[in-house]
Every structure is written in structure tokens, then in C-alpha cells.
CSV table of C-alpha atoms and ligand atoms in Angstrom, one decimal:
chain,number,residue,atom,x,y,z
K,1,MET,CA,-15.6,126.7,183.0
K,2,ASP,CA,-14.1,128.4,186.0
K,3,LEU,CA,-17.0,127.0,188.1
K,4,GLN,CA,-16.1,123.5,187.0
K,5,VAL,CA,-12.4,123.9,187.9
K,6,SER,CA,-13.3,125.2,191.3
K,7,PHE,CA,-15.8,122.4,192.1
K,8,LEU,CA,-13.1,119.9,191.1
K,9,ASP,CA,-10.5,121.7,193.3
K,10,ARG,CA,-12.9,121.8,196.2
K,11,LEU,CA,-13.5,118.1,195.9
K,12,PHE,CA,-9.7,117.6,195.9
K,13,ASP,CA,-9.2,119.9,198.8
K,14,ALA,CA,-11.9,118.1,200.8
K,15,GLY,CA,-10.2,114.8,199.9
K,16,LEU,CA,-13.3,113.4,198.4
K,17,LEU,CA,-11.6,112.9,195.0
K,18,ILE,CA,-7.9,112.1,194.9
K,19,GLU,CA,-5.8,113.6,192.1
K,20,THR,CA,-3.8,111.3,189.9
K,21,GLY,CA,-2.4,113.8,187.4
K,22,VAL,CA,-4.8,112.7,184.6
K,23,ASP,CA,-8.0,114.6,184.0
K,24,GLY,CA,-11.0,112.3,184.6
K,25,LEU,CA,-9.0,109.6,186.5
K,26,TYR,CA,-9.4,110.0,190.2
K,27,GLY,CA,-9.2,108.1,193.5
K,28,ARG,CA,-12.2,108.2,195.8
K,29,SER,CA,-12.2,108.7,199.6
K,30,GLY,CA,-13.9,106.4,202.0
K,31,GLN,CA,-16.5,109.0,202.5
K,32,PHE,CA,-17.2,109.3,198.8
K,33,GLU,CA,-17.5,105.5,198.5
K,34,ASP,CA,-19.8,105.4,201.5
K,35,VAL,CA,-22.2,107.8,199.7
K,36,ILE,CA,-22.2,105.5,196.6
K,37,ALA,CA,-22.7,102.4,198.7
K,38,ALA,CA,-25.7,104.1,200.5
K,39,PHE,CA,-27.2,105.1,197.2
K,40,GLU,CA,-26.8,101.6,195.8
K,41,ARG,CA,-28.6,100.3,198.8
K,42,LEU,CA,-31.4,102.7,197.9
K,43,ILE,CA,-31.4,101.3,194.4
K,44,ASP,CA,-31.5,97.7,195.8
K,45,LYS,CA,-34.5,98.7,198.0
K,46,VAL,CA,-36.5,100.3,195.1
K,47,GLY,CA,-35.6,97.6,192.5
K,48,GLY,CA,-35.2,94.6,194.8
K,49,ALA,CA,-38.7,93.1,194.6
K,50,ASP,CA,-38.5,92.9,190.8
K,51,GLY,CA,-36.4,89.8,190.9
K,52,ALA,CA,-33.6,90.9,188.6
K,53,GLU,CA,-30.8,88.4,188.1
K,54,ALA,CA,-27.6,90.1,189.4
K,55,MET,CA,-24.3,89.7,187.5
K,56,ARG,CA,-21.0,91.6,188.0
K,57,PHE,CA,-18.5,91.7,185.2
K,58,PRO,CA,-15.0,93.2,185.6
K,59,PRO,CA,-14.3,96.5,183.8
K,60,GLY,CA,-12.8,94.7,180.8
K,61,MET,CA,-14.8,92.7,178.2
K,62,ASN,CA,-14.1,90.1,175.5
K,63,ARG,CA,-12.7,92.0,172.5
K,64,ALA,CA,-14.7,89.8,170.1
K,65,PHE,CA,-17.9,90.8,171.8
K,66,PHE,CA,-16.9,94.4,171.7
K,67,GLU,CA,-16.2,94.2,167.9
K,68,THR,CA,-19.6,92.6,167.3
K,69,SER,CA,-21.3,95.3,169.4
K,70,GLY,CA,-20.5,97.9,166.7
K,71,TYR,CA,-19.1,100.3,169.2
K,72,MET,CA,-16.2,101.3,166.9
K,73,LYS,CA,-18.8,102.3,164.2
K,74,SER,CA,-20.6,104.7,166.6
K,75,PHE,CA,-18.2,105.8,169.3
K,76,PRO,CA,-14.5,105.2,168.1
K,77,GLN,CA,-13.5,108.4,170.0
K,78,LEU,CA,-14.5,106.9,173.4
K,79,ALA,CA,-13.1,103.4,173.2
K,80,GLY,CA,-10.1,102.1,175.2
K,81,THR,CA,-8.3,98.9,174.2
K,82,VAL,CA,-5.9,96.9,176.4
K,83,HIS,CA,-2.5,96.4,174.9
K,84,SER,CA,0.5,94.4,176.3
K,85,PHE,CA,4.1,93.6,175.7
K,86,CYS,CA,4.3,90.3,173.9
K,87,GLY,CA,8.0,90.3,172.7
K,88,ASN,CA,11.1,88.3,173.4
K,89,GLU,CA,14.2,89.3,175.4
K,90,LEU,CA,15.6,91.2,172.5
K,91,ASP,CA,12.4,93.1,172.1
K,92,HIS,CA,12.5,93.8,175.9
K,93,MET,CA,16.0,95.3,175.6
K,94,SER,CA,14.9,97.7,172.8
K,95,LEU,CA,11.8,98.5,174.8
K,96,LEU,CA,13.8,99.5,177.8
K,97,LYS,CA,16.2,101.5,175.7
K,98,CYS,CA,13.4,103.3,173.9
K,99,MET,CA,11.9,104.2,177.4
K,100,GLU,CA,15.3,105.4,178.6
K,101,VAL,CA,16.0,107.6,175.6
K,102,GLY,CA,12.5,108.8,175.5
K,103,ASP,CA,12.5,110.3,172.0
K,104,GLU,CA,10.3,107.5,170.6
K,105,ASP,CA,6.9,106.2,171.7
K,106,TRP,CA,7.6,103.0,173.7
K,107,THR,CA,4.0,101.9,173.5
K,108,LYS,CA,4.3,101.4,169.7
K,109,GLY,CA,5.4,97.8,170.2
K,110,GLN,CA,2.5,96.9,172.5
K,111,GLU,CA,0.1,94.4,171.0
K,112,ALA,CA,-3.7,94.2,171.3
K,113,THR,CA,-4.9,91.7,173.9
K,114,ASP,CA,-8.3,89.9,173.9
K,115,ILE,CA,-9.6,92.5,176.4
K,116,VAL,CA,-11.2,95.9,175.7
K,117,LEU,CA,-12.3,98.3,178.5
K,118,THR,CA,-16.0,98.1,179.1
K,119,PRO,CA,-17.8,101.2,177.7
K,120,ALA,CA,-21.1,100.6,179.4
K,121,ALA,CA,-22.1,98.1,182.1
K,122,CYS,CA,-24.6,96.3,179.9
K,123,TYR,CA,-22.2,95.5,177.0
K,124,PRO,CA,-21.0,92.1,178.3
K,125,LEU,CA,-24.5,91.0,179.1
K,126,TYR,CA,-26.2,90.6,175.7
K,127,PRO,CA,-23.8,87.9,174.4
K,128,THR,CA,-23.8,86.2,177.8
K,129,VAL,CA,-27.6,85.9,177.8
K,130,ALA,CA,-27.8,85.0,174.1
K,131,ARG,CA,-25.5,82.0,174.7
K,132,ARG,CA,-28.2,80.5,177.1
K,133,GLY,CA,-30.7,80.1,174.2
K,134,ASN,CA,-34.3,81.5,174.2
K,135,LEU,CA,-35.3,83.7,177.1
K,136,PRO,CA,-37.8,82.1,179.5
K,137,ALA,CA,-41.5,83.1,179.5
K,138,GLY,CA,-41.7,86.7,180.9
K,139,GLY,CA,-38.4,87.7,179.3
K,140,GLY,CA,-35.2,88.7,181.2
K,141,LEU,CA,-34.3,91.3,183.9
K,142,PHE,CA,-30.7,91.8,185.0
K,143,ASP,CA,-28.9,93.9,187.6
K,144,LEU,CA,-25.4,95.1,186.6
K,145,GLN,CA,-22.7,97.3,187.9
K,146,SER,CA,-19.3,98.0,186.5
K,147,TYR,CA,-16.6,100.5,186.1
K,148,CYS,CA,-16.7,101.8,182.6
K,149,PHE,CA,-14.1,103.5,180.5
K,150,ARG,CA,-14.6,106.4,178.1
K,151,HIS,CA,-11.9,108.5,176.6
K,152,GLU,CA,-13.3,111.9,177.3
K,153,PRO,CA,-10.8,113.7,179.5
K,154,SER,CA,-12.3,116.7,181.2
K,155,LYS,CA,-11.8,119.1,184.1
K,156,ASP,CA,-15.5,118.6,184.8
K,157,PRO,CA,-15.6,116.2,187.8
K,158,ALA,CA,-18.8,114.8,186.5
K,159,ARG,CA,-17.1,113.7,183.3
K,160,GLN,CA,-14.6,111.0,184.2
K,161,GLN,CA,-12.7,108.5,182.1
K,162,LEU,CA,-13.3,105.6,184.6
K,163,PHE,CA,-16.6,105.7,186.5
K,164,ARG,CA,-19.3,103.3,187.7
K,165,MET,CA,-22.6,102.6,186.1
K,166,ARG,CA,-25.3,100.6,187.8
K,167,GLU,CA,-27.8,99.3,185.3
K,168,TYR,CA,-31.0,97.3,185.0
K,169,VAL,CA,-31.5,95.7,181.7
K,170,CYS,CA,-34.9,94.3,180.5
K,171,MET,CA,-35.5,91.9,177.6
K,172,GLY,CA,-39.0,91.1,176.3
K,173,THR,CA,-41.7,92.4,174.0
K,174,GLU,CA,-41.8,96.1,173.0
K,175,GLN,CA,-44.6,96.8,175.5
K,176,HIS,CA,-42.8,95.0,178.3
K,177,VAL,CA,-39.5,96.8,177.9
K,178,THR,CA,-41.0,100.3,177.3
K,179,ASP,CA,-43.2,99.8,180.4
K,180,PHE,CA,-40.0,98.9,182.3
K,181,ARG,CA,-38.3,102.0,181.1
K,182,GLN,CA,-41.3,104.2,182.1
K,183,LEU,CA,-41.4,102.6,185.5
K,184,TRP,CA,-37.7,103.5,186.1
K,185,MET,CA,-38.2,107.1,184.9
K,186,ASP,CA,-40.9,107.5,187.5
K,187,ARG,CA,-38.8,105.7,190.2
K,188,GLY,CA,-35.7,107.7,189.3
K,189,VAL,CA,-37.5,111.0,189.8
K,190,GLU,CA,-38.9,109.8,193.2
K,191,MET,CA,-35.6,108.4,194.3
K,192,MET,CA,-33.7,111.7,193.6
K,193,LYS,CA,-36.5,113.7,195.3
K,194,SER,CA,-36.2,111.5,198.3
K,195,VAL,CA,-32.5,112.5,198.7
K,196,GLY,CA,-33.3,116.2,198.1
K,197,LEU,CA,-32.1,116.5,194.5
K,198,ASP,CA,-33.7,118.8,191.9
K,199,VAL,CA,-34.4,116.8,188.8
K,200,THR,CA,-35.7,117.2,185.2
K,201,ILE,CA,-36.2,114.6,182.5
K,202,ASP,CA,-35.3,115.4,178.9
K,203,ILE,CA,-35.0,113.6,175.6
K,204,ALA,CA,-31.3,112.9,174.7
K,205,ASN,CA,-29.0,111.3,172.2
K,206,ASP,CA,-25.7,109.5,172.2
K,207,PRO,CA,-22.6,111.2,170.8
K,208,PHE,CA,-22.5,109.2,167.5
K,209,PHE,CA,-19.2,109.9,165.6
K,210,GLY,CA,-18.9,111.9,162.4
K,211,ARG,CA,-21.3,112.9,159.7
K,212,ALA,CA,-23.0,109.6,159.5
K,213,GLY,CA,-23.6,109.9,163.2
K,214,LYS,CA,-25.8,113.0,162.7
K,215,MET,CA,-28.4,110.8,161.1
K,216,LEU,CA,-28.3,108.4,164.0
K,217,VAL,CA,-28.6,111.3,166.5
K,218,ASN,CA,-31.7,112.5,164.6
K,219,ASN,CA,-33.2,109.1,164.4
K,220,GLN,CA,-32.6,108.5,168.2
K,221,ARG,CA,-34.3,111.8,169.1
K,222,ASP,CA,-37.2,111.4,166.6
K,223,GLN,CA,-38.1,108.0,168.0
K,224,ASN,CA,-37.7,109.0,171.7
K,225,LEU,CA,-35.2,106.2,172.2
K,226,LYS,CA,-33.1,107.9,175.0
K,227,PHE,CA,-34.1,110.0,178.0
K,228,GLU,CA,-31.9,111.4,180.7
K,229,LEU,CA,-32.6,112.5,184.2
K,230,LEU,CA,-30.7,115.7,184.8
K,231,ILE,CA,-29.4,117.3,188.0
K,232,PRO,CA,-27.4,120.5,188.5
K,233,ILE,CA,-23.7,119.6,189.4
K,234,THR,CA,-21.4,122.1,187.7
K,235,SER,CA,-24.1,124.3,186.1
K,236,VAL,CA,-27.7,125.1,186.9
K,237,ALA,CA,-28.3,126.2,183.2
K,238,GLN,CA,-26.8,122.9,181.9
K,239,PRO,CA,-27.6,120.2,184.4
K,240,THR,CA,-25.8,116.9,184.2
K,241,ALA,CA,-27.2,113.5,183.1
K,242,CYS,CA,-27.2,111.3,186.2
K,243,MET,CA,-29.4,108.5,184.8
K,244,SER,CA,-30.3,107.4,181.3
K,245,PHE,CA,-33.2,105.4,180.0
K,246,ASN,CA,-32.6,103.7,176.7
K,247,TYR,CA,-34.9,101.7,174.4
K,248,HIS,CA,-32.9,99.8,171.8
K,249,GLN,CA,-35.9,98.4,169.9
K,250,ASP,CA,-35.0,95.0,168.5
K,251,SER,CA,-31.5,96.1,167.5
K,252,PHE,CA,-29.6,94.3,170.2
K,253,GLY,CA,-32.0,91.4,169.9
K,254,LEU,CA,-31.1,91.0,166.2
K,255,LYS,CA,-27.4,91.7,166.7
K,256,TRP,CA,-26.9,89.1,169.4
K,257,GLY,CA,-29.6,86.6,168.5
K,258,LEU,CA,-31.7,87.2,171.6
K,259,ASN,CA,-35.0,85.5,171.3
K,260,LEU,CA,-38.1,85.3,173.4
K,261,GLU,CA,-39.7,82.0,174.5
K,262,ASP,CA,-41.7,81.8,171.3
K,263,GLY,CA,-38.7,82.5,169.1
K,264,SER,CA,-39.5,86.1,168.2
K,265,VAL,CA,-36.7,88.7,168.5
K,266,ALA,CA,-36.4,90.3,171.9
K,267,HIS,CA,-36.7,94.0,172.4
K,268,THR,CA,-34.4,95.5,175.0
K,269,ALA,CA,-34.1,98.5,177.2
K,270,CYS,CA,-31.6,99.6,179.9
K,271,VAL,CA,-31.6,102.2,182.7
K,272,GLY,CA,-28.3,103.4,184.0
K,273,PHE,CA,-27.4,105.2,187.1
K,274,GLY,CA,-24.2,107.2,186.9
K,275,LEU,CA,-23.0,106.5,190.5
K,276,GLU,CA,-20.2,109.1,190.7
K,277,ARG,CA,-22.5,111.7,189.2
K,278,ILE,CA,-25.2,111.0,191.7
K,279,ALA,CA,-22.6,111.3,194.6
K,280,LEU,CA,-21.3,114.6,193.1
K,281,ALA,CA,-24.9,115.9,192.8
K,282,LEU,CA,-25.4,115.1,196.5
K,283,PHE,CA,-22.1,116.9,197.5
K,284,HIS,CA,-22.9,119.8,195.2
K,285,THR,CA,-26.5,120.2,196.6
K,286,HIS,CA,-26.0,119.4,200.3
K,287,GLY,CA,-22.3,120.4,200.8
K,288,LEU,CA,-19.0,118.6,201.0
K,289,ASP,CA,-19.5,117.6,204.7
K,290,VAL,CA,-21.9,114.7,204.9
K,291,LYS,CA,-22.5,115.4,208.6
K,292,GLU,CA,-24.1,118.7,207.5
K,293,TRP,CA,-26.6,117.2,205.1
K,294,PRO,CA,-30.3,117.6,205.8
K,295,GLU,CA,-31.6,115.0,208.4
K,296,HIS,CA,-34.2,113.5,206.0
K,297,VAL,CA,-31.5,112.9,203.3
K,298,ARG,CA,-29.2,111.2,205.8
K,299,ALA,CA,-32.1,109.1,207.1
K,300,THR,CA,-33.0,108.0,203.5
K,301,LEU,CA,-29.4,107.1,202.8
K,302,TRP,CA,-28.3,105.6,206.1
K,303,GLY,CA,-31.6,104.8,207.9
L,401,ATP,P1,-23.3,112.5,178.6
L,401,ATP,O1,-24.3,112.9,177.7
L,401,ATP,O2,-23.2,113.3,179.8
L,401,ATP,O3,-22.0,112.2,178.0
L,401,ATP,P2,-24.1,109.8,178.2
L,401,ATP,O4,-25.3,110.0,177.4
L,401,ATP,O5,-22.8,109.5,177.5
L,401,ATP,O6,-23.9,111.0,179.2
L,401,ATP,P3,-24.8,107.1,179.0
L,401,ATP,O7,-24.0,106.5,177.9
L,401,ATP,O8,-26.3,107.0,178.9
L,401,ATP,O9,-24.4,108.6,179.3
L,401,ATP,O10,-24.4,106.4,180.4
L,401,ATP,C1,-25.2,106.2,181.5
L,401,ATP,C2,-24.9,107.1,182.7
L,401,ATP,O11,-23.5,107.0,183.0
L,401,ATP,C3,-25.1,108.6,182.4
L,401,ATP,O12,-26.5,108.9,182.6
L,401,ATP,C4,-24.2,109.2,183.4
L,401,ATP,O13,-24.8,109.3,184.7
L,401,ATP,C5,-23.1,108.2,183.5
L,401,ATP,N1,-21.9,108.7,182.7
L,401,ATP,C6,-21.8,108.7,181.4
L,401,ATP,N2,-20.6,109.2,181.0
L,401,ATP,C7,-19.9,109.5,182.2
L,401,ATP,C8,-18.6,110.1,182.5
L,401,ATP,N3,-17.8,110.4,181.5
L,401,ATP,N4,-18.3,110.3,183.8
L,401,ATP,C9,-19.2,109.9,184.8
L,401,ATP,N5,-20.4,109.4,184.6
L,401,ATP,C10,-20.8,109.2,183.3
L,402,ZN,ZN1,-27.1,99.9,179.0
L,403,MG,MG1,-21.3,110.6,176.9
């Protein structure tokens, strides 16, 4: 715990992260961003020949799609919705009065908009691809990056509320998408080694909510649906997940009506890079001054 606070404080002191007064909500310095940009170029280099279709969505998604995704069933504790003032001038007057007096919650009158904060970079993709009709022969491969929101405030700099996820998503047969996932597990380990990071891979689960969630956790682990690539950031004993490798079976295919060329239901898998976590792992491992990083690491990142 103390260690976590001090790494966060050191990051603030070095100016790499910029305090906002909210745990898990930080600005980033130019240097921090430069590390993320360099690592993303490495991702481009490793994945570039695969011919993934790139798409970039903003960090908010269509609320109707979010509702269909079932996110509120599994992770209600993490979701963030966008609400706005939709009243008339009279409502505005009472809003301002409420804010001035300060004894009542001024946000109570805010109304839900059609936008929800994106919880994972791949969420807006499935309905977008489903709308196109059947996938072409060979399935689908997509390259995504987005800021994501999760309501999990923490003093651990590796657990932020707004952070970026780079993802590749594969749609195809079971064999095709599980091969894709294995390929990226191998690539992930190699990539992290190439920038001097210590990695382990382990089976993992998502934090499904409540008692019913326990069953989903057990099912996910029993069926090897989620793996994580772990790197020490704030603790060596409990390294942090910097990548995840998820096999959804045909659950998203069924949910969104994603079909292969022959009309059968698509299986899907996604691999996610936690970009802030990877940058933090680099700063933790090689020090806060990029100029002091090992030459081979600098060469891999900046050529
Ligand atoms: P954790 O178990 O640490 O909560 P997760 O299983 O929720 O991670 P995923 O949902 O698989 O993570 O998200 C993909 C990647 O995004 C993770 O491997 C991680 O690198 C990154 N990530 C997830 N949550 C956060 C967060 N709160 N802050 C920064 N990065 C995150
Ligand atoms: Zn995903
Ligand atoms: Mg999590």
C-alpha cells in the first residue's frame, strides 16, 4: 500500500502523471505520451502485416449498444453514464440556486443522454460489424484503440478510471480465433522481453458482480477463457495485468448476430494492451528518466 502511494507520488514529482484531485484521473506529460506512442509503433510493427482493419471510436458509445452488451448485468459497479442538463430556464434557475446553497445534490436533475462511457475498446465494434452483414471469407480482424472508463478509483497508478486500451479483435471459427489468441500471447511475451520487461502469463477472470457473478468467474476460469500477461509495477509478489487475451466463444456472435460467410455464428476473441500500464511498467523497471533506460530498450522503442 505504502509502496503504491510512493510510486504514484514519484510519478507526480517527476511530472510524468499530473494530479487532478481525483484518484485514477490523471494528466500525462509529453514524455509519458512519447513512451505510449513508441510502444504503439512497436505494436503496429508486430501486428502490421496481419492486415487488420483499423477503426477508432471516441471514448463514449451508443447507450443502446451498451444496454444490449449486458455490461450492467456483469459489471454495474464499473460503468459510467453521461448525463446532461435538459431543463428550461426555470429549471436552470433552481439548478444554480441548488449549486450555490450546496446542501442538495445538483446532479439529481441531470438526465441520461444517448452516450455511455466506453468500458473496453472493443465494445462499439461488434454492433458496427454486425450491421455490415455476414463476415467475408476468412472472418474479420480489427485494430482498435480507445480511452476506456471504469469506476474503480485507486491510489495504484496502474488502476486508473480513464485509461487507453489498444486491441486486436478476431472473428471467425473457434480454431481461427483461438489460434489468433495464442499467436498474440506468444507475441506479447516476446514484445515485453524486447523492451526489458519481466513477464508471466496466468489464467484470469473478470470481476463479475455479486453472487451470480461467482458462477461466471468459475466458468471463465474452468474454460480457460481469459489469460493475462503480468508485469511487476507496484508489487513483485502481485504483478499487474498489462495485456489480456480473451476468448468469448460464440457469445458475442450470438448476441450481436455476427455470422461467418456460410451463415454460421462467429466465434470472437480479443487481445488488449493496457497502454498506461505498459508505460508504467517501463518506468518502474527502467527508472523515471527515459534518457537512463538501457540502450537496447531505447533502440527497440525509438530505433
Ligand atoms: P484487472 O484485473 O487489473 O482489473 P482487467 O481484467 O479488468 O484488469 P481487462 O478488462 O482485460 O482488464 O482490460 C484489458 C487491459 O486494460 C488490461 O490487461 C489492463 O492492462 C488494462 N486495464 C484494465 N483496467 C485498467 C485500469 N483500471 N487502469 C489502467 N489499465 C487498465
Ligand atoms: Zn475486447
Ligand atoms: Mg478490472
